[in-house]
Coordinates of C-alpha atoms and ligand atoms in Angstrom, one line a residue:
M1 CA 0.0 0.0 0.0
I2 CA 1.2 3.5 -0.8
A3 CA 0.1 5.9 2.0
N4 CA 0.2 9.0 -0.1
R5 CA -1.3 10.8 -3.1
G6 CA -0.3 12.2 -6.5
E7 CA 2.8 11.7 -8.5
I8 CA 4.8 9.7 -5.9
V9 CA 2.1 7.1 -5.8
V10 CA 2.2 6.7 -9.5
R11 CA 6.0 6.5 -9.3
V12 CA 6.0 3.7 -6.7
L13 CA 3.2 1.8 -8.5
K14 CA 5.4 1.6 -11.6
T15 CA 8.1 -0.3 -9.7
L16 CA 5.6 -2.5 -7.9
Q17 CA 3.9 -3.4 -11.2
E18 CA 7.3 -4.1 -12.8
M19 CA 8.1 -6.4 -9.9
G20 CA 4.8 -8.2 -10.1
I21 CA 3.6 -6.8 -6.8
T22 CA 0.0 -5.7 -6.4
G23 CA -0.2 -2.0 -5.5
V24 CA -3.0 -0.7 -3.3
A25 CA -3.8 3.1 -3.4
V26 CA -5.8 5.1 -0.9
Y27 CA -7.6 8.3 -1.5
S28 CA -9.6 11.2 -0.1
E29 CA -13.1 12.1 -1.3
P30 CA -12.0 14.7 -3.8
D31 CA -9.3 12.3 -5.1
A32 CA -11.7 9.6 -6.1
K33 CA -10.8 9.8 -9.8
A34 CA -7.2 11.1 -9.3
P35 CA -4.6 9.5 -11.5
H36 CA -2.9 7.7 -8.6
V37 CA -6.2 5.9 -7.9
L38 CA -6.7 5.0 -11.6
A39 CA -3.1 3.7 -11.8
A40 CA -3.5 1.3 -8.8
D41 CA -4.5 -2.3 -8.9
E42 CA -6.9 -1.6 -6.0
A43 CA -7.9 1.7 -4.3
Y44 CA -9.8 2.5 -1.1
L45 CA -11.4 5.6 0.3
L46 CA -9.9 7.0 3.5
G47 CA -12.2 9.9 4.2
P48 CA -12.9 13.6 3.5
A49 CA -10.4 16.0 1.9
E50 CA -8.7 17.2 5.1
A51 CA -5.4 15.3 5.4
A52 CA -6.0 14.6 9.1
Q53 CA -9.1 12.6 8.1
S54 CA -7.6 11.0 5.0
Y55 CA -3.9 10.7 4.2
L56 CA -2.9 11.3 7.8
N57 CA -5.6 9.0 9.3
Q58 CA -3.4 6.3 10.8
D59 CA -6.3 4.1 12.0
K60 CA -7.9 4.1 8.6
L61 CA -4.6 3.4 6.8
I62 CA -3.8 0.4 8.9
E63 CA -7.4 -0.9 8.6
V64 CA -7.2 -0.7 4.8
A65 CA -3.7 -2.3 4.7
K66 CA -4.9 -5.2 6.8
A67 CA -8.2 -5.7 5.1
T68 CA -6.6 -5.9 1.7
G69 CA -3.8 -8.3 2.8
C70 CA -1.0 -5.9 2.2
D71 CA 2.5 -7.0 3.1
G72 CA 4.0 -3.5 3.4
I73 CA 3.5 0.2 3.4
H74 CA 5.4 2.7 1.4
P75 CA 4.9 6.2 2.8
G76 CA 6.2 8.3 -0.2
Y77 CA 7.3 11.7 1.0
G78 CA 5.5 14.4 3.1
F79 CA 2.4 13.1 5.0
L80 CA 3.5 10.2 7.4
S81 CA 6.8 9.5 5.8
E82 CA 8.8 10.8 8.7
N83 CA 6.4 9.9 11.5
A84 CA 8.1 7.4 13.8
T85 CA 4.9 6.6 15.6
F86 CA 3.2 5.5 12.4
A87 CA 6.3 3.5 11.4
R88 CA 6.2 1.7 14.7
R89 CA 2.6 1.0 14.4
V90 CA 3.0 -0.4 10.9
E91 CA 5.6 -2.8 12.2
A92 CA 3.6 -3.7 15.3
E93 CA 0.7 -4.8 13.0
G94 CA 3.1 -7.2 11.3
L95 CA 3.4 -5.1 8.2
T96 CA 6.7 -4.1 6.5
W97 CA 7.6 -0.4 6.8
I98 CA 9.3 0.5 3.5
G99 CA 11.5 3.1 5.3
P100 CA 14.2 3.4 7.9
P101 CA 14.0 2.0 11.4
P102 CA 11.7 4.2 13.5
S103 CA 14.6 4.9 15.9
A104 CA 16.5 6.6 13.0
I105 CA 13.5 8.7 12.2
D106 CA 13.3 9.8 15.8
S107 CA 17.1 10.6 16.0
M108 CA 17.0 12.7 12.8
G109 CA 13.5 14.1 13.3
G110 CA 14.6 17.2 15.3
K111 CA 17.3 19.4 14.0
V112 CA 18.7 20.0 17.5
G113 CA 19.1 16.3 18.3
A114 CA 20.4 15.5 14.8
R115 CA 23.1 18.1 15.2
E116 CA 24.3 16.6 18.5
I117 CA 24.5 13.1 16.9
M118 CA 26.5 14.6 14.0
I119 CA 28.9 16.4 16.2
A120 CA 29.5 13.1 18.1
A121 CA 30.1 11.3 14.7
G122 CA 32.6 13.9 13.6
V123 CA 30.4 15.3 10.9
P124 CA 30.7 19.1 10.5
V125 CA 27.6 21.1 11.4
V126 CA 26.8 24.8 10.9
P127 CA 28.2 26.6 14.0
G128 CA 25.4 27.5 16.3
T129 CA 23.7 27.1 19.7
D130 CA 23.3 23.7 21.2
G131 CA 19.5 23.8 21.5
S132 CA 19.6 23.6 25.3
E133 CA 18.0 27.0 25.5
S134 CA 14.9 27.9 23.5
E135 CA 13.7 31.0 25.5
V136 CA 14.1 34.2 23.6
D137 CA 16.2 35.9 26.3
A138 CA 18.7 33.1 26.5
L139 CA 18.9 32.8 22.7
E140 CA 19.4 36.5 22.3
A141 CA 22.3 36.4 24.8
E142 CA 23.8 33.4 23.0
A143 CA 23.4 35.0 19.6
S144 CA 25.1 38.2 20.8
T145 CA 28.4 36.2 21.0
M146 CA 28.0 35.1 17.4
K147 CA 28.9 37.0 14.2
Y148 CA 25.8 38.3 12.5
P149 CA 23.9 37.5 10.3
V150 CA 22.4 34.6 12.2
L151 CA 19.6 32.2 11.3
I152 CA 16.9 31.3 13.7
K153 CA 15.6 27.8 12.9
A154 CA 12.8 25.6 14.2
S155 CA 14.1 22.2 15.5
A156 CA 11.0 20.5 14.1
G157 CA 11.3 22.5 10.8
G158 CA 10.6 21.3 7.3
G159 CA 9.7 22.7 3.9
G160 CA 11.5 25.9 4.8
K161 CA 9.1 26.8 7.6
G162 CA 10.0 28.4 10.9
M163 CA 13.2 30.0 9.7
R164 CA 14.2 33.7 10.1
V165 CA 17.5 35.4 9.0
V166 CA 18.6 38.2 11.4
H167 CA 21.1 40.8 10.2
D168 CA 20.9 43.2 13.0
P169 CA 20.9 42.2 16.7
A170 CA 18.1 44.8 17.3
D171 CA 15.8 42.6 15.2
F172 CA 16.6 39.4 17.0
R173 CA 13.7 39.4 19.5
N174 CA 11.0 40.0 17.0
A175 CA 12.4 37.4 14.6
A176 CA 12.7 34.8 17.3
E177 CA 9.2 35.3 18.4
A178 CA 7.9 35.1 14.8
A179 CA 9.9 31.9 14.2
K180 CA 8.6 30.3 17.4
G181 CA 5.0 31.2 16.5
E182 CA 5.4 29.8 13.0
A183 CA 7.0 26.6 14.3
K184 CA 4.2 26.1 16.9
K185 CA 1.6 26.5 14.3
A186 CA 3.2 24.3 11.7
F187 CA 4.8 21.6 13.8
G188 CA 3.2 21.9 17.3
D189 CA 6.7 22.5 18.7
D190 CA 8.2 25.9 19.2
T191 CA 11.8 24.8 20.0
V192 CA 14.1 27.0 18.0
Y193 CA 17.9 27.4 17.9
V194 CA 20.4 29.7 16.3
E195 CA 22.8 28.9 13.4
K196 CA 25.5 31.0 11.7
Y197 CA 23.9 32.2 8.5
I198 CA 26.1 31.1 5.7
E199 CA 26.0 34.0 3.2
R200 CA 26.3 32.4 -0.2
P201 CA 26.1 28.6 0.2
R202 CA 25.2 25.9 -2.2
H203 CA 22.7 23.2 -1.1
I204 CA 24.4 19.9 -1.8
E205 CA 22.9 16.7 -0.6
F206 CA 23.9 13.0 -0.7
Q207 CA 21.7 10.0 -1.4
V208 CA 22.6 7.3 1.1
F209 CA 21.5 3.7 1.3
A210 CA 22.0 1.0 3.9
D211 CA 20.8 -2.6 4.0
G212 CA 21.2 -4.0 7.5
H213 CA 23.9 -6.4 6.1
G214 CA 26.7 -3.9 6.9
N215 CA 26.6 -2.1 3.5
F216 CA 26.4 1.7 3.8
I217 CA 26.8 3.4 0.4
H218 CA 26.1 6.8 -1.1
L219 CA 24.8 7.3 -4.6
F220 CA 26.5 10.7 -5.1
E221 CA 25.3 14.2 -4.7
R222 CA 22.4 16.3 -5.9
E223 CA 22.7 20.1 -6.1
C224 CA 19.5 21.9 -5.0
S225 CA 20.7 25.5 -4.8
I226 CA 17.9 26.9 -6.9
Q227 CA 15.3 27.6 -4.3
R228 CA 12.4 29.9 -3.7
R229 CA 11.6 30.6 0.0
H230 CA 14.0 27.9 1.0
Q231 CA 12.1 25.4 -1.2
K232 CA 13.9 23.6 -4.0
I233 CA 12.6 24.2 -7.6
V234 CA 15.5 22.9 -9.8
E235 CA 17.8 20.0 -8.9
E236 CA 20.7 18.3 -10.7
T237 CA 23.4 15.8 -10.5
P238 CA 26.4 15.9 -10.7
S239 CA 26.8 19.3 -9.1
P240 CA 29.0 21.7 -11.1
A241 CA 30.7 22.7 -7.9
V242 CA 31.6 19.3 -6.6
T243 CA 35.2 18.1 -7.4
P244 CA 36.3 14.5 -6.9
E245 CA 38.0 15.7 -3.6
I246 CA 34.9 17.4 -2.3
R247 CA 32.7 14.4 -3.4
K248 CA 35.0 12.1 -1.4
A249 CA 34.9 14.2 1.7
M250 CA 31.2 14.9 1.6
G251 CA 30.4 11.3 0.7
D252 CA 32.4 10.0 3.6
A253 CA 30.6 12.4 6.0
A254 CA 27.2 11.3 4.6
I255 CA 28.1 7.7 5.2
A256 CA 29.3 8.5 8.7
A257 CA 26.0 10.3 9.3
A258 CA 24.0 7.2 8.2
K259 CA 26.1 4.9 10.3
A260 CA 25.6 7.1 13.4
V261 CA 21.9 6.3 13.4
D262 CA 22.1 2.7 12.3
Y263 CA 20.3 3.6 9.2
R264 CA 18.6 1.2 6.8
G265 CA 16.9 2.0 3.5
A266 CA 17.0 5.3 1.5
G267 CA 17.9 8.6 3.1
T268 CA 19.3 12.0 2.2
I269 CA 22.0 13.9 4.0
E270 CA 21.7 17.6 3.3
F271 CA 24.7 19.9 3.5
L272 CA 25.5 23.5 2.8
L273 CA 28.7 24.0 0.8
D274 CA 30.6 27.2 1.3
D275 CA 32.7 29.1 -1.3
D276 CA 35.9 27.9 0.2
G277 CA 35.0 24.2 -0.1
S278 CA 34.0 23.8 3.6
F279 CA 30.7 22.0 4.1
Y280 CA 28.2 21.7 7.0
F281 CA 25.5 19.1 7.8
L282 CA 22.0 20.6 7.6
E283 CA 19.6 17.8 8.2
M284 CA 18.8 14.2 7.2
N285 CA 15.6 13.4 5.4
T286 CA 14.7 9.9 6.4
R287 CA 12.7 9.0 3.3
L288 CA 12.7 9.0 -0.4
Q289 CA 13.4 12.5 -1.7
V290 CA 11.3 14.5 -4.2
E291 CA 14.3 14.9 -6.4
H292 CA 15.4 11.2 -6.4
P293 CA 14.8 10.8 -10.1
V294 CA 18.0 12.7 -11.1
T295 CA 20.0 10.1 -9.1
E296 CA 18.2 7.3 -10.9
E297 CA 19.0 8.9 -14.3
V298 CA 22.7 9.1 -13.8
T299 CA 23.2 5.8 -11.9
G300 CA 20.6 3.8 -13.9
L301 CA 19.2 2.5 -10.6
D302 CA 15.6 2.3 -9.5
L303 CA 15.7 3.7 -5.9
V304 CA 12.1 2.5 -5.1
R305 CA 13.0 -1.0 -6.1
M306 CA 16.1 -0.8 -3.9
Q307 CA 13.9 0.5 -1.0
I308 CA 11.6 -2.5 -1.4
E309 CA 14.4 -5.0 -1.7
V310 CA 16.2 -3.7 1.4
A311 CA 12.9 -3.5 3.3
S312 CA 12.3 -7.2 2.5
G313 CA 15.7 -8.1 4.0
L314 CA 17.8 -8.4 0.9
P315 CA 21.3 -6.8 0.7
I316 CA 21.9 -3.9 -1.6
A317 CA 22.3 -5.3 -5.2
P318 CA 25.9 -5.5 -6.6
E319 CA 25.2 -3.0 -9.4
A320 CA 24.3 -0.4 -6.7
L321 CA 27.4 -1.2 -4.6
D322 CA 29.5 -0.4 -7.8
A323 CA 27.4 2.5 -9.0
V324 CA 29.0 5.2 -11.1
Q325 CA 27.8 8.6 -12.3
R326 CA 27.2 8.6 -16.0
G327 CA 26.0 11.8 -17.8
H328 CA 24.0 14.6 -16.3
S329 CA 20.4 14.9 -15.1
L330 CA 18.2 17.9 -14.2
E331 CA 14.8 18.1 -12.5
C332 CA 12.3 21.0 -12.5
R333 CA 9.4 21.1 -10.2
V334 CA 6.2 22.4 -11.8
Y335 CA 3.8 24.0 -9.4
A336 CA 0.2 25.3 -9.7
E337 CA 0.9 28.8 -8.8
D338 CA 0.7 32.3 -10.2
P339 CA 4.1 33.9 -10.9
A340 CA 2.4 37.2 -11.4
M341 CA 0.9 37.1 -7.9
N342 CA 4.1 36.4 -6.0
F343 CA 3.8 32.6 -6.7
L344 CA 0.5 32.2 -4.9
P345 CA -0.5 28.6 -5.0
M346 CA -3.5 28.1 -7.3
S347 CA -6.4 25.8 -7.3
G348 CA -8.7 25.0 -10.2
T349 CA -9.3 22.7 -13.1
V350 CA -6.6 21.4 -15.5
I351 CA -8.5 21.5 -18.8
K352 CA -5.8 19.9 -20.9
V353 CA -2.4 18.5 -20.2
V354 CA 0.2 17.3 -22.6
P355 CA 3.5 16.3 -20.9
P356 CA 6.6 16.6 -23.0
T357 CA 8.3 13.5 -24.4
G358 CA 11.5 12.8 -26.3
P359 CA 15.0 11.5 -25.9
G360 CA 16.2 11.9 -22.3
V361 CA 12.9 13.3 -21.1
R362 CA 10.9 11.8 -18.1
V363 CA 7.9 13.4 -16.5
D364 CA 6.7 12.2 -13.1
H365 CA 3.2 13.4 -12.6
A366 CA -0.3 12.5 -11.7
L367 CA -2.2 14.9 -14.0
R368 CA -5.0 14.3 -16.4
D369 CA -7.5 16.4 -18.3
G370 CA -10.2 17.6 -16.0
L371 CA -8.2 17.2 -12.8
E372 CA -9.3 19.4 -10.0
V373 CA -6.2 20.9 -8.2
S374 CA -7.4 21.4 -4.6
V375 CA -6.3 23.8 -1.9
H376 CA -6.0 20.9 0.5
Y377 CA -2.7 19.5 -0.8
D378 CA 0.7 20.5 -2.0
P379 CA 0.6 22.5 -5.3
M380 CA 3.3 20.5 -7.0
L381 CA 1.9 19.2 -10.3
A382 CA 4.7 17.4 -11.9
K383 CA 8.5 17.0 -12.1
V384 CA 10.2 17.3 -15.4
I385 CA 13.4 15.3 -15.5
T386 CA 16.0 15.3 -18.3
Y387 CA 19.1 13.3 -18.9
G388 CA 22.0 14.2 -21.2
R389 CA 25.5 13.0 -22.0
D390 CA 26.6 16.2 -20.3
R391 CA 25.1 19.2 -18.5
N392 CA 24.6 21.2 -21.7
E393 CA 22.6 18.4 -23.3
A394 CA 20.5 18.0 -20.2
I395 CA 19.8 21.8 -20.2
E396 CA 18.9 21.8 -23.9
R397 CA 16.5 19.0 -23.4
M398 CA 15.0 20.7 -20.4
R399 CA 14.4 23.9 -22.2
L400 CA 12.6 22.1 -25.0
A401 CA 10.6 20.0 -22.5
L402 CA 9.5 23.0 -20.5
R403 CA 8.4 24.8 -23.7
E404 CA 6.5 21.8 -24.9
F405 CA 4.7 21.1 -21.6
V406 CA 1.1 22.1 -22.1
V407 CA -1.0 22.7 -19.0
L408 CA -4.2 24.6 -19.8
G409 CA -6.7 25.9 -17.3
I410 CA -4.4 26.6 -14.3
R411 CA -1.4 28.9 -13.9
T412 CA 1.9 27.3 -13.4
N413 CA 5.5 28.3 -12.9
L414 CA 6.6 26.9 -16.3
G415 CA 7.6 30.3 -17.6
H416 CA 9.7 31.0 -14.5
L417 CA 11.5 27.7 -14.8
Q418 CA 12.2 28.5 -18.5
A419 CA 13.7 31.8 -17.4
V420 CA 16.0 30.0 -14.9
L421 CA 17.2 27.6 -17.5
D422 CA 17.9 30.4 -19.9
S423 CA 19.9 32.6 -17.5
A424 CA 23.6 32.9 -18.1
P425 CA 24.7 32.2 -14.5
F426 CA 22.7 29.0 -14.4
V427 CA 24.1 27.8 -17.7
A428 CA 27.6 28.6 -16.3
G429 CA 26.8 26.6 -13.2
D430 CA 27.3 29.6 -11.0
M431 CA 24.7 29.3 -8.2
S432 CA 24.0 29.7 -4.6
T433 CA 20.8 29.4 -2.6
H434 CA 20.2 33.1 -3.4
F435 CA 20.2 32.6 -7.1
L436 CA 16.7 33.9 -7.7
D437 CA 17.2 37.0 -5.6
E438 CA 20.6 37.7 -7.2
H439 CA 19.7 37.0 -10.8
M440 CA 16.0 37.2 -11.2
P441 CA 14.7 39.7 -8.6
G442 CA 11.1 40.7 -9.2
W443 CA 10.8 38.3 -12.2
K444 CA 7.3 38.6 -13.8
P445 CA 5.8 36.6 -16.6
D446 CA 5.9 38.1 -20.0
E447 CA 3.0 40.5 -20.4
L448 CA 2.4 39.2 -23.9
E449 CA 2.0 35.6 -22.7
L450 CA -1.4 34.3 -23.3
T451 CA -3.5 33.8 -20.2
E452 CA -4.5 30.1 -19.6
E453 CA -8.1 31.1 -20.3
A454 CA -7.2 32.6 -23.6
R455 CA -5.2 29.5 -24.5
A456 CA -8.1 27.3 -23.5
G457 CA -10.4 29.4 -25.7
L458 CA -8.0 29.0 -28.6
M459 CA -7.9 25.3 -28.2
L460 CA -11.7 25.1 -28.2
H461 CA -11.8 27.3 -31.3
D462 CA -9.4 25.0 -33.0
L463 CA -11.4 22.0 -32.1
V464 CA -14.7 23.5 -33.3
T465 CA -13.5 25.1 -36.5
V466 CA -10.6 22.9 -37.6
G467 CA -11.5 19.6 -36.0
A468 CA -15.0 19.4 -37.4
G469 CA -14.9 17.6 -40.8
D470 CA -11.6 19.1 -42.1
A471 CA -9.3 16.3 -43.3
G472 CA -6.5 18.1 -41.5
G473 CA -2.8 18.7 -41.8
P474 CA 0.1 16.3 -42.2
G475 CA -0.9 12.7 -41.6
G476 CA -4.5 13.6 -40.7
A477 CA -6.9 10.8 -41.5
P478 CA -10.0 12.0 -43.4
G479 CA -12.8 12.6 -41.0
L480 CA -10.7 12.6 -37.9
G481 CA -9.9 16.3 -38.1
S482 CA -6.6 18.0 -38.0
P483 CA -3.8 16.6 -35.9
W484 CA -2.8 20.3 -35.4
R485 CA -4.4 21.0 -32.2
T486 CA -3.6 24.1 -30.3
L487 CA -1.3 27.0 -29.5
S488 CA 1.3 26.9 -26.7
G489 CA 2.5 30.4 -26.2
W490 CA 2.7 31.6 -29.8
R491 CA 3.7 28.3 -31.4
H492 CA 1.6 25.7 -33.1
L493 CA 2.1 22.3 -31.5
S494 CA 1.3 19.1 -33.2
W495 CA -0.1 16.3 -31.3
R496 CA -2.5 13.7 -32.5
E497 CA -4.2 12.5 -29.3
R498 CA -7.9 13.0 -29.4
V499 CA -9.5 15.1 -26.7
Ligands
ADP1 P1 12.6 17.8 -0.1 O1 14.0 18.1 0.3 O2 12.3 16.4 -0.6 O3 11.9 18.9 -0.9 P2 11.3 19.0 2.2 O4 11.7 18.6 3.6 O5 11.7 20.3 1.7 O6 11.9 17.8 1.3 O7 9.7 18.8 2.1 C1 9.1 17.7 1.8 C2 8.5 17.7 0.4 O8 7.3 17.0 0.5 C3 8.3 19.0 -0.2 O9 9.0 19.2 -1.4 C4 6.8 19.1 -0.4 O10 6.6 19.6 -1.8 C5 6.4 17.7 -0.3 N1 5.2 17.7 0.4 C6 5.0 18.1 1.7 N2 3.7 17.9 2.0 C7 3.1 17.3 0.9 C8 1.8 16.9 0.6 N3 0.8 17.0 1.5 N4 1.6 16.4 -0.6 C9 2.5 16.2 -1.5 N5 3.8 16.6 -1.3 C10 4.1 17.2 -0.1
ADP2 P1 14.0 22.3 5.9 O1 13.8 21.2 7.0 O2 13.0 23.3 5.9 O3 14.3 21.7 4.6 P2 16.9 22.9 6.1 O4 17.7 23.0 7.3 O5 17.1 21.7 5.2 O6 15.4 23.1 6.4 O7 17.2 24.2 5.2 C1 16.5 24.6 4.1 C2 17.2 25.6 3.3 O8 17.4 26.8 4.1 C3 18.6 25.3 2.8 O9 18.7 24.6 1.6 C4 19.3 26.7 2.7 O10 18.9 27.3 1.5 C5 18.7 27.5 3.9 N1 19.5 27.4 5.1 C6 19.3 26.5 6.1 N2 20.3 26.7 7.1 C7 21.1 27.7 6.6 C8 22.2 28.4 7.1 N3 22.7 28.1 8.3 N4 22.8 29.4 6.4 C9 22.3 29.7 5.2 N5 21.2 29.1 4.6 C10 20.6 28.1 5.3
MG3 MG1 15.9 20.4 4.1

């Protein structure tokens, strides 16, 4: 059973189906006809839209898994994937948790505790407070001994929430109170601590794997420096900044981190890499990562299959033990959001979707024509992944793929992603986590760009006037209408699929 929704469910189902394992999906009321439900061998209703009553409803999830005779539960990412209580419960019910030991989730769940474990393991962490004090007065006193700017962070943080940069000691108090409030609201835990703010870092993370047979490996790095509000939007591997020496040092640190918590399964060790080559542990994500496909592309490995094999007690396969990086891969996250409105998440109906295809192009998504994008869930619509012999080829393929991706009816960040891929510093591989602020401040979509409504209207116009009776353009069979369907931006696109 896959205890999640959307593209990650479709992704996991592919591997299950390949392996000949029956995949059970679960869904909330508004997701009854969602692609992840249609793709599954069996699917069961959990409850109403609110995550607490559906995708986070542990009782119901266990009930469905047992009633359907499932052997194991894959939690995907988000939702219950880093919930040790749920993982323990899954195991107590005699089901296999396709994830790390619950004790490792606990150890790495709080940033404060994780930092302590890393310090003991000799892994460098960002200089900062030890988390023993979380009261504003004490933190302010501790921060006063540090060099500003500093970063106030929520121990329970995730998804970029509960973080405040402070440049001036006079602002510390307000920022700390705001961070505590945000952390309390988002995570129910207002523990915060203070870290040195690294001014122009790269976000470099390592994919690790361990199997309970003594094998601890890493599958190289992913660079995730292109971020908006501390959230990744473009990822790639290899990182243009990582030399063989840095890779060796960071890879060794990542493996030491995994060993320190007796890890098993797939995990990610996130680091900040500074200009001078020094690097610092940020956090460990004890689950499959959103950006895992780029690692799959350059290693040729199926990370979900590896998770399932390791969870069922097998050792890591020899081809993974000997993995090498071949070529280059990029991922762009496509969100339902309005770039003209400060990237406000959007809800609405996807009227028409045509994902790009072609050599080296992979799209992980759970979209279909007529899909309702709801306010209840994460606005990520799809991930476009490209592979090339080298970085330039991966970039060229990504540019074409983004241009060809048709999503009508709802605003997306596709234009913004195109602008990133076209920018000279990105092409040069010159990035930090401030890339968007430095190179694309106040970016707005092209005024001339057609609104989604106008594009939808044009498509309908095409259908009615061209599609009715006309024998059509190249290759069009008589009576089937033109294969030339619609406009994307200002270009005619050809596709032959019937609406
Ligand atoms: P990552 O490094 O994999 O992006 P984060 O810790 O930043 O991990 O956040 C977890 C990821 O899970 C986010 O990218 C977010 O888009 C995704 N996510 C969080 N909640 C949900 C949800 N309810 N549905 C789908 N995806 C989610
Ligand atoms: P989350 O759990 O929200 O993913 P992380 O600790 O992984 O939090 O940090 C998310 C992002 O915030 C990083 O990728 C980086 O851009 C920024 N960040 C975090 N800590 C620091 C720091 N000490 N200095 C500079 N930037 C930081
Ligand atoms: Mg993180």
